[in-house]
Amino acid sequence: MVTAPVVVAACERILEDIDGLTERVSHQIREAEPIYLTTVTWEQLIESVRPNLVGLLQSLMMEETASVAAPRRTGRTRAGQGVPLPPVLHAYRLGVITIWSDLVELCSPDPEASRALLASAQKLWTALDVYSQELAAAYRDVETEQLLRDARLREAALAAIFSGIAPQGRTLAEMADVLRLPATGQFVVIVCEPAESAESAESEGGEEQGPRGVQVAEGPEVSGSAPSVEKTLAALGVRSAWRSEVDVEIGLAMLTPTYRLDRLAAHLASLTLGRIGVSRVYTGLTETPAAVAQARLAREASVPGAGALTHFDDARVPGLLLGSPVLADDLRRDVLGALGELPDGEVERLLETFRAWLDAEGSAEGAGRLLHCHPNTVRYRLTKLTSLVGRDLKRPLDVVHLFLAAEAQRLQLDAG
């Protein structure tokens, strides 16, 4: 629809004093949206408002919306300045309302001009819609670019902290700032299964026990992905940063006086994370690479599929065996070779009883409580085990050999 000449003439009269209109609208924006007082200078606001007002008036005068370069530029600029999108869109509406008020004032003395203006109203509000859409699209483009840039910087910071090697020209302290972590504090590193592996392990088995009796606690069903774990810890007041690698998820968590290691470990064990390894507590981020190695070793010492949590201090013996696989396998064959004729389930039952006996400090009654069976059943299984392997539980060296062989057997089965 062609705009009536009388409306075009009114728009031209407003354009003759575009600077005055720009100042009036800018004052209205600052009064309605205080963030423009603290974030955008007066000169920047004037520079942005003027071309947008000109474009809106030209859109009313022409048969189609004028160039959308102004709203696109405004959207990108305000996003870069950190002004939220709603106040920016409100500023546009204020501009259109002011234009409309001026047009009504100019056309009202003439009934024919007023009718023509009403007939053209849709064009002005359509132009506002187009400008708002273009502004919002440009604004979100900048948000996406910022998110990608922040994600790349965060990934680089995590890689630097976990490896101990900062990018050229940067320091580890600067990398810690990116992650919003202090350089010193109470930290632990957590290593767990990749999301797919953790979910698969959870679907295959129920509640089980890991090394040294660490039991999986029931808890909320939380995905094993790094972002979801970071969010659930943040909800508890625990700051953490996670990185997904090909074989594991690695997290750096900062302990607090109210959320110490034991409480954190209990919560982690309640999540769907598969095998979990936790490092020792350390106090400086420069120690993180060593803590990553500790947590990886602790995870490797866990039982696959059990969803158990293993501390590094409980993983040192398995770590020694994993570090010398040939010697570990030779010890296993030498001590447990006589069990080869038994069914797999029977071998595991005898070794499980032996481990329970160790955890119960050599008490058949205590082992029976752990295994939910009668102490005499424990004694019978231990007698059968020691008679087959030719060892005596009263001789400390035999107990040591049998313990190491049992651990080597567990790790060998894990590898299989």
CSV table of C-alpha atoms in Angstrom, one decimal:
chain,number,residue,atom,x,y,z
A,1,MET,CA,0.0,0.0,0.0
A,2,VAL,CA,1.3,3.4,-1.0
A,3,THR,CA,1.7,5.9,1.8
A,4,ALA,CA,-0.5,8.9,1.5
A,5,PRO,CA,1.4,12.1,0.5
A,6,VAL,CA,0.2,13.9,3.6
A,7,VAL,CA,1.8,11.2,5.8
A,8,VAL,CA,5.0,11.3,3.8
A,9,ALA,CA,5.1,15.1,4.3
A,10,ALA,CA,4.6,14.7,8.0
A,11,CYS,CA,7.5,12.2,8.1
A,12,GLU,CA,9.7,14.7,6.2
A,13,ARG,CA,8.9,17.4,8.7
A,14,ILE,CA,10.0,15.1,11.6
A,15,LEU,CA,13.2,14.2,9.7
A,16,GLU,CA,14.0,17.9,9.4
A,17,ASP,CA,14.5,17.9,13.2
A,18,ILE,CA,15.9,14.4,13.5
A,19,ASP,CA,18.5,15.5,16.0
A,20,GLY,CA,15.8,16.9,18.3
A,21,LEU,CA,13.8,13.7,18.0
A,22,THR,CA,16.9,11.6,18.7
A,23,GLU,CA,17.7,13.5,21.9
A,24,ARG,CA,14.1,13.2,23.2
A,25,VAL,CA,14.0,9.4,22.5
A,26,SER,CA,17.4,9.0,24.1
A,27,HIS,CA,16.3,10.8,27.3
A,28,GLN,CA,13.2,8.5,27.4
A,29,ILE,CA,15.3,5.4,27.0
A,30,ARG,CA,17.6,6.4,29.9
A,31,GLU,CA,14.6,7.2,32.1
A,32,ALA,CA,12.8,3.9,31.4
A,33,GLU,CA,15.9,1.7,31.4
A,34,PRO,CA,18.6,2.7,33.9
A,35,ILE,CA,21.1,0.2,32.5
A,36,TYR,CA,21.6,2.7,29.7
A,37,LEU,CA,23.0,5.2,32.2
A,38,THR,CA,25.7,2.8,33.5
A,39,THR,CA,26.5,0.8,30.4
A,40,VAL,CA,26.0,3.0,27.3
A,41,THR,CA,27.5,6.5,27.0
A,42,TRP,CA,25.3,9.4,25.8
A,43,GLU,CA,27.3,9.7,22.6
A,44,GLN,CA,27.0,5.9,21.9
A,45,LEU,CA,23.2,6.1,22.5
A,46,ILE,CA,22.7,9.1,20.2
A,47,GLU,CA,24.9,7.4,17.5
A,48,SER,CA,22.6,4.3,17.7
A,49,VAL,CA,19.2,5.9,18.1
A,50,ARG,CA,19.5,8.3,15.2
A,51,PRO,CA,19.9,5.8,12.3
A,52,ASN,CA,17.2,3.6,13.7
A,53,LEU,CA,14.7,6.5,13.9
A,54,VAL,CA,15.6,7.5,10.3
A,55,GLY,CA,15.1,3.9,9.1
A,56,LEU,CA,11.7,3.6,10.8
A,57,LEU,CA,10.5,6.9,9.3
A,58,GLN,CA,11.7,5.9,5.9
A,59,SER,CA,10.0,2.6,6.2
A,60,LEU,CA,6.7,4.4,6.7
A,61,MET,CA,7.3,6.7,3.8
A,62,MET,CA,8.3,3.9,1.4
A,63,GLU,CA,6.4,0.8,0.1
A,64,GLU,CA,8.8,-1.5,2.0
A,65,THR,CA,10.9,-1.6,5.1
A,66,ALA,CA,14.1,0.4,4.8
A,67,SER,CA,17.6,-1.0,5.3
A,68,VAL,CA,18.0,-3.2,8.4
A,69,ALA,CA,21.7,-2.3,8.8
A,70,ALA,CA,20.9,-0.1,11.8
A,71,PRO,CA,19.1,-2.6,14.0
A,72,ARG,CA,21.7,-5.3,13.1
A,73,ARG,CA,24.5,-3.0,14.2
A,74,THR,CA,22.6,-2.0,17.3
A,75,GLY,CA,22.0,-5.6,18.3
A,76,ARG,CA,25.6,-6.6,17.9
A,77,THR,CA,26.8,-3.5,19.8
A,78,ARG,CA,24.4,-3.9,22.8
A,79,ALA,CA,25.2,-7.6,23.1
A,80,GLY,CA,28.9,-6.8,23.2
A,81,GLN,CA,28.2,-4.2,25.9
A,82,GLY,CA,26.3,-6.7,28.0
A,83,VAL,CA,22.9,-4.9,27.8
A,84,PRO,CA,20.1,-7.5,28.2
A,85,LEU,CA,17.9,-7.9,25.1
A,86,PRO,CA,14.6,-6.9,26.8
A,87,PRO,CA,15.7,-3.3,27.5
A,88,VAL,CA,17.0,-2.9,24.0
A,89,LEU,CA,13.7,-4.0,22.5
A,90,HIS,CA,11.9,-1.7,24.9
A,91,ALA,CA,14.0,1.2,23.6
A,92,TYR,CA,12.8,0.4,20.1
A,93,ARG,CA,9.2,0.5,21.2
A,94,LEU,CA,9.8,3.9,22.9
A,95,GLY,CA,11.2,5.2,19.7
A,96,VAL,CA,8.1,4.1,17.6
A,97,ILE,CA,5.7,5.5,20.2
A,98,THR,CA,7.4,8.8,20.1
A,99,ILE,CA,7.3,8.9,16.3
A,100,TRP,CA,3.7,8.0,16.3
A,101,SER,CA,2.9,10.7,18.9
A,102,ASP,CA,4.6,13.3,16.7
A,103,LEU,CA,2.8,12.1,13.6
A,104,VAL,CA,-0.6,12.3,15.4
A,105,GLU,CA,0.2,15.8,16.5
A,106,LEU,CA,1.1,16.9,13.0
A,107,CYS,CA,-1.9,15.2,11.3
A,108,SER,CA,-4.6,15.8,13.9
A,109,PRO,CA,-5.7,19.3,12.7
A,110,ASP,CA,-6.6,17.8,9.3
A,111,PRO,CA,-9.3,15.0,9.4
A,112,GLU,CA,-8.2,13.7,6.0
A,113,ALA,CA,-4.5,13.6,7.2
A,114,SER,CA,-5.6,11.8,10.4
A,115,ARG,CA,-7.5,9.1,8.4
A,116,ALA,CA,-4.5,8.7,6.1
A,117,LEU,CA,-2.2,8.3,9.1
A,118,LEU,CA,-4.4,5.6,10.6
A,119,ALA,CA,-4.4,3.7,7.3
A,120,SER,CA,-0.6,3.8,7.4
A,121,ALA,CA,-0.2,2.7,11.0
A,122,GLN,CA,0.3,-0.9,10.1
A,123,LYS,CA,3.3,-0.1,8.1
A,124,LEU,CA,5.0,1.6,11.1
A,125,TRP,CA,4.3,-1.3,13.4
A,126,THR,CA,5.4,-3.8,10.7
A,127,ALA,CA,8.7,-1.9,10.4
A,128,LEU,CA,9.0,-2.1,14.2
A,129,ASP,CA,8.5,-5.9,14.1
A,130,VAL,CA,11.1,-6.3,11.3
A,131,TYR,CA,13.6,-4.1,13.1
A,132,SER,CA,13.1,-5.9,16.4
A,133,GLN,CA,13.5,-9.3,14.7
A,134,GLU,CA,16.7,-8.2,13.0
A,135,LEU,CA,18.1,-6.7,16.2
A,136,ALA,CA,17.3,-9.9,18.2
A,137,ALA,CA,18.9,-12.1,15.6
A,138,ALA,CA,22.1,-10.0,15.5
A,139,TYR,CA,22.1,-9.9,19.3
A,140,ARG,CA,21.9,-13.7,19.6
A,141,ASP,CA,24.6,-14.1,16.9
A,142,VAL,CA,27.0,-12.2,19.2
A,143,GLU,CA,25.8,-14.3,22.2
A,144,THR,CA,26.6,-17.5,20.3
A,145,GLU,CA,30.0,-16.2,19.2
A,146,GLN,CA,30.8,-15.3,22.9
A,147,LEU,CA,29.7,-18.7,24.1
A,148,LEU,CA,31.9,-20.4,21.5
A,149,ARG,CA,34.8,-18.2,22.4
A,150,ASP,CA,34.3,-18.7,26.1
A,151,ALA,CA,34.0,-22.5,25.6
A,152,ARG,CA,37.3,-22.5,23.7
A,153,LEU,CA,39.0,-20.5,26.4
A,154,ARG,CA,37.6,-22.7,29.1
A,155,GLU,CA,38.8,-25.8,27.3
A,156,ALA,CA,42.2,-24.3,26.9
A,157,ALA,CA,42.2,-23.4,30.6
A,158,LEU,CA,41.2,-26.9,31.7
A,159,ALA,CA,43.9,-28.4,29.5
A,160,ALA,CA,46.5,-26.1,31.0
A,161,ILE,CA,45.5,-26.8,34.6
A,162,PHE,CA,45.3,-30.6,34.1
A,163,SER,CA,48.7,-30.7,32.2
A,164,GLY,CA,50.5,-28.0,34.1
A,165,ILE,CA,51.4,-26.2,30.9
A,166,ALA,CA,49.9,-22.8,30.2
A,167,PRO,CA,49.5,-21.4,26.7
A,168,GLN,CA,52.3,-19.2,25.5
A,169,GLY,CA,52.0,-15.7,27.0
A,170,ARG,CA,49.6,-16.9,29.8
A,171,THR,CA,50.1,-18.1,33.3
A,172,LEU,CA,48.3,-20.9,35.3
A,173,ALA,CA,46.9,-18.2,37.6
A,174,GLU,CA,45.3,-16.6,34.5
A,175,MET,CA,43.9,-20.0,33.5
A,176,ALA,CA,42.5,-20.4,37.0
A,177,ASP,CA,40.7,-17.0,36.7
A,178,VAL,CA,39.0,-18.2,33.5
A,179,LEU,CA,37.6,-21.2,35.5
A,180,ARG,CA,36.8,-18.8,38.4
A,181,LEU,CA,38.9,-20.8,40.7
A,182,PRO,CA,41.5,-19.5,43.2
A,183,ALA,CA,45.2,-20.6,42.8
A,184,THR,CA,45.1,-22.0,46.3
A,185,GLY,CA,42.5,-23.9,48.3
A,186,GLN,CA,41.4,-27.4,49.0
A,187,PHE,CA,41.1,-29.3,45.7
A,188,VAL,CA,40.6,-32.9,44.5
A,189,VAL,CA,40.6,-34.3,41.0
A,190,ILE,CA,37.8,-36.8,40.0
A,191,VAL,CA,38.1,-39.2,37.1
A,192,CYS,CA,35.0,-41.2,36.0
A,193,GLU,CA,33.7,-43.1,33.1
A,194,PRO,CA,32.6,-41.4,29.8
A,195,ALA,CA,28.9,-40.7,29.8
A,196,GLU,CA,28.0,-43.6,27.5
A,197,SER,CA,30.1,-46.1,29.5
A,198,ALA,CA,28.7,-45.0,32.8
A,199,GLU,CA,25.1,-45.3,31.6
A,200,SER,CA,25.8,-48.7,30.2
A,201,ALA,CA,27.3,-49.9,33.4
A,202,GLU,CA,24.3,-48.6,35.4
A,203,SER,CA,21.8,-50.4,33.2
A,204,GLU,CA,23.7,-53.7,33.5
A,205,GLY,CA,23.9,-54.0,37.3
A,206,GLY,CA,22.4,-52.8,40.5
A,207,GLU,CA,24.0,-51.9,43.9
A,208,GLU,CA,27.5,-53.3,44.2
A,209,GLN,CA,30.6,-52.8,46.2
A,210,GLY,CA,34.0,-51.5,45.1
A,211,PRO,CA,37.5,-52.0,46.5
A,212,ARG,CA,37.8,-51.7,50.3
A,213,GLY,CA,34.0,-51.8,50.8
A,214,VAL,CA,33.1,-48.4,49.2
A,215,GLN,CA,29.4,-49.0,48.5
A,216,VAL,CA,27.3,-47.2,45.9
A,217,ALA,CA,24.7,-45.0,47.6
A,218,GLU,CA,21.3,-44.5,46.2
A,219,GLY,CA,20.8,-41.1,44.8
A,220,PRO,CA,19.3,-39.0,42.1
A,221,GLU,CA,19.6,-40.3,38.6
A,222,VAL,CA,22.0,-37.8,37.1
A,223,SER,CA,23.6,-38.3,33.7
A,224,GLY,CA,27.3,-39.0,33.7
A,225,SER,CA,28.1,-36.1,31.4
A,226,ALA,CA,30.5,-33.5,32.6
A,227,PRO,CA,28.1,-30.5,32.4
A,228,SER,CA,25.4,-32.3,34.4
A,229,VAL,CA,27.8,-33.3,37.2
A,230,GLU,CA,29.2,-29.7,37.3
A,231,LYS,CA,25.6,-28.4,37.6
A,232,THR,CA,24.6,-30.8,40.4
A,233,LEU,CA,27.7,-30.0,42.4
A,234,ALA,CA,27.2,-26.3,41.9
A,235,ALA,CA,23.7,-26.7,43.4
A,236,LEU,CA,25.4,-28.0,46.5
A,237,GLY,CA,27.8,-25.0,46.7
A,238,VAL,CA,30.8,-27.0,45.3
A,239,ARG,CA,32.7,-25.3,42.5
A,240,SER,CA,34.1,-27.6,39.9
A,241,ALA,CA,35.3,-27.7,36.3
A,242,TRP,CA,35.0,-30.7,34.0
A,243,ARG,CA,36.6,-31.8,30.8
A,244,SER,CA,35.5,-34.7,28.6
A,245,GLU,CA,38.3,-36.8,27.1
A,246,VAL,CA,38.1,-39.8,24.9
A,247,ASP,CA,38.3,-42.4,27.6
A,248,VAL,CA,37.2,-40.5,30.8
A,249,GLU,CA,35.6,-37.4,32.3
A,250,ILE,CA,38.0,-35.4,34.4
A,251,GLY,CA,36.8,-33.0,37.1
A,252,LEU,CA,38.5,-30.5,39.4
A,253,ALA,CA,36.5,-29.8,42.5
A,254,MET,CA,37.1,-27.2,45.3
A,255,LEU,CA,36.2,-28.4,48.7
A,256,THR,CA,34.6,-26.2,51.3
A,257,PRO,CA,34.4,-26.3,55.2
A,258,THR,CA,30.9,-27.6,54.9
A,259,TYR,CA,31.5,-29.9,51.9
A,260,ARG,CA,34.7,-31.9,52.7
A,261,LEU,CA,36.0,-34.9,50.8
A,262,ASP,CA,34.0,-37.5,52.6
A,263,ARG,CA,30.7,-35.7,51.9
A,264,LEU,CA,31.7,-35.1,48.3
A,265,ALA,CA,32.7,-38.7,47.8
A,266,ALA,CA,29.4,-39.9,49.1
A,267,HIS,CA,27.5,-37.6,46.7
A,268,LEU,CA,29.6,-38.7,43.7
A,269,ALA,CA,29.0,-42.3,44.5
A,270,SER,CA,25.3,-41.6,44.4
A,271,LEU,CA,25.5,-40.4,40.8
A,272,THR,CA,25.5,-42.5,37.6
A,273,LEU,CA,29.2,-42.1,36.9
A,274,GLY,CA,30.5,-45.7,36.6
A,275,ARG,CA,33.9,-46.3,38.1
A,276,ILE,CA,35.2,-43.2,40.0
A,277,GLY,CA,38.7,-42.4,41.0
A,278,VAL,CA,39.5,-39.6,43.5
A,279,SER,CA,42.9,-38.0,44.1
A,280,ARG,CA,44.3,-36.9,47.4
A,281,VAL,CA,43.4,-33.5,48.7
A,282,TYR,CA,45.9,-30.9,47.6
A,283,THR,CA,46.2,-27.1,48.2
A,284,GLY,CA,47.7,-25.5,45.0
A,285,LEU,CA,46.5,-25.8,41.4
A,286,THR,CA,50.1,-26.3,40.3
A,287,GLU,CA,49.8,-29.8,41.9
A,288,THR,CA,46.8,-30.7,39.6
A,289,PRO,CA,48.8,-32.8,37.0
A,290,ALA,CA,50.0,-35.2,39.8
A,291,ALA,CA,46.4,-35.3,41.2
A,292,VAL,CA,45.1,-36.2,37.7
A,293,ALA,CA,47.5,-39.2,37.6
A,294,GLN,CA,46.4,-40.3,41.1
A,295,ALA,CA,42.7,-40.1,40.2
A,296,ARG,CA,43.3,-42.0,36.9
A,297,LEU,CA,45.1,-44.7,38.8
A,298,ALA,CA,42.3,-44.9,41.4
A,299,ARG,CA,39.7,-45.3,38.7
A,300,GLU,CA,41.7,-48.1,37.0
A,301,ALA,CA,41.8,-49.9,40.3
A,302,SER,CA,38.0,-49.9,40.6
A,303,VAL,CA,35.8,-52.8,39.5
A,304,PRO,CA,34.3,-52.1,36.0
A,305,GLY,CA,30.5,-51.8,36.1
A,306,ALA,CA,30.2,-51.5,39.8
A,307,GLY,CA,29.9,-47.7,39.9
A,308,ALA,CA,32.2,-47.7,43.0
A,309,LEU,CA,34.4,-44.8,44.2
A,310,THR,CA,38.0,-45.5,44.9
A,311,HIS,CA,40.4,-43.1,46.7
A,312,PHE,CA,44.0,-43.0,45.5
A,313,ASP,CA,45.3,-44.1,48.9
A,314,ASP,CA,43.3,-47.3,48.5
A,315,ALA,CA,44.5,-47.9,45.0
A,316,ARG,CA,48.3,-48.0,45.5
A,317,VAL,CA,48.6,-51.8,45.7
A,318,PRO,CA,46.5,-52.3,42.6
A,319,GLY,CA,48.5,-49.5,41.0
A,320,LEU,CA,51.8,-51.4,41.7
A,321,LEU,CA,50.3,-54.5,40.1
A,322,LEU,CA,49.0,-52.6,37.1
A,323,GLY,CA,52.5,-51.1,36.7
A,324,SER,CA,54.1,-54.5,36.5
A,325,PRO,CA,51.5,-56.7,34.7
A,326,VAL,CA,54.0,-59.5,33.9
A,327,LEU,CA,55.1,-59.9,37.5
A,328,ALA,CA,51.4,-59.6,38.7
A,329,ASP,CA,50.3,-62.3,36.3
A,330,ASP,CA,53.2,-64.6,37.3
A,331,LEU,CA,52.3,-64.1,41.0
A,332,ARG,CA,48.6,-64.8,40.3
A,333,ARG,CA,49.4,-68.0,38.4
A,334,ASP,CA,51.9,-69.2,41.1
A,335,VAL,CA,49.5,-68.6,44.0
A,336,LEU,CA,46.1,-69.3,42.5
A,337,GLY,CA,47.0,-71.8,39.8
A,338,ALA,CA,45.4,-74.7,41.7
A,339,LEU,CA,42.0,-72.9,41.5
A,340,GLY,CA,42.0,-73.2,37.8
A,341,GLU,CA,39.9,-76.4,37.9
A,342,LEU,CA,37.1,-74.8,39.8
A,343,PRO,CA,34.2,-73.0,38.1
A,344,ASP,CA,34.6,-69.2,37.7
A,345,GLY,CA,31.8,-68.5,40.2
A,346,GLU,CA,33.4,-70.7,42.8
A,347,VAL,CA,36.8,-69.1,42.5
A,348,GLU,CA,35.2,-65.6,42.8
A,349,ARG,CA,33.2,-66.7,45.9
A,350,LEU,CA,36.3,-68.0,47.6
A,351,LEU,CA,38.3,-64.9,46.9
A,352,GLU,CA,35.4,-62.6,47.9
A,353,THR,CA,35.3,-64.4,51.2
A,354,PHE,CA,39.0,-63.9,51.7
A,355,ARG,CA,38.7,-60.2,50.9
A,356,ALA,CA,35.8,-59.9,53.4
A,357,TRP,CA,37.9,-61.7,56.0
A,358,LEU,CA,40.7,-59.1,55.4
A,359,ASP,CA,38.2,-56.2,55.7
A,360,ALA,CA,36.9,-57.7,58.9
A,361,GLU,CA,40.5,-57.8,60.3
A,362,GLY,CA,40.7,-61.6,60.3
A,363,SER,CA,37.3,-62.1,61.9
A,364,ALA,CA,35.0,-64.9,60.6
A,365,GLU,CA,32.1,-63.3,62.4
A,366,GLY,CA,32.8,-59.9,60.9
A,367,ALA,CA,33.3,-61.4,57.4
A,368,GLY,CA,30.0,-63.2,57.8
A,369,ARG,CA,28.2,-60.0,58.5
A,370,LEU,CA,29.7,-58.4,55.4
A,371,LEU,CA,28.7,-61.3,53.3
A,372,HIS,CA,25.4,-62.0,55.0
A,373,CYS,CA,26.3,-65.6,55.7
A,374,HIS,CA,27.1,-67.7,58.8
A,375,PRO,CA,30.7,-67.5,60.2
A,376,ASN,CA,31.0,-71.3,59.8
A,377,THR,CA,30.4,-70.7,56.0
A,378,VAL,CA,33.3,-68.2,56.0
A,379,ARG,CA,35.6,-70.7,57.8
A,380,TYR,CA,34.6,-73.5,55.4
A,381,ARG,CA,35.4,-71.4,52.4
A,382,LEU,CA,38.7,-70.1,53.8
A,383,THR,CA,39.8,-73.6,54.7
A,384,LYS,CA,38.9,-74.8,51.1
A,385,LEU,CA,40.8,-71.9,49.6
A,386,THR,CA,44.0,-72.3,51.7
A,387,SER,CA,44.1,-76.1,51.3
A,388,LEU,CA,43.8,-75.7,47.5
A,389,VAL,CA,46.5,-73.1,47.2
A,390,GLY,CA,48.8,-74.5,49.9
A,391,ARG,CA,48.8,-71.4,52.1
A,392,ASP,CA,48.3,-70.8,55.8
A,393,LEU,CA,46.4,-67.7,57.0
A,394,LYS,CA,48.4,-67.9,60.2
A,395,ARG,CA,51.6,-67.1,58.3
A,396,PRO,CA,51.8,-63.3,57.5
A,397,LEU,CA,53.8,-63.8,54.3
A,398,ASP,CA,51.3,-66.3,53.0
A,399,VAL,CA,48.5,-63.8,53.7
A,400,VAL,CA,50.4,-61.1,51.8
A,401,HIS,CA,51.0,-63.4,48.8
A,402,LEU,CA,47.4,-64.5,48.7
A,403,PHE,CA,46.2,-60.8,49.0
A,404,LEU,CA,48.4,-59.7,46.1
A,405,ALA,CA,47.4,-62.7,44.0
A,406,ALA,CA,43.7,-62.0,44.7
A,407,GLU,CA,44.2,-58.4,43.6
A,408,ALA,CA,46.1,-59.5,40.5
A,409,GLN,CA,43.2,-61.9,39.7
A,410,ARG,CA,40.7,-59.1,40.1
A,411,LEU,CA,42.7,-56.8,37.8
A,412,GLN,CA,43.3,-59.6,35.3
A,413,LEU,CA,39.5,-60.2,35.1
A,414,ASP,CA,38.9,-56.5,34.8
A,415,ALA,CA,41.3,-56.3,31.8
A,416,GLY,CA,39.5,-59.3,30.2
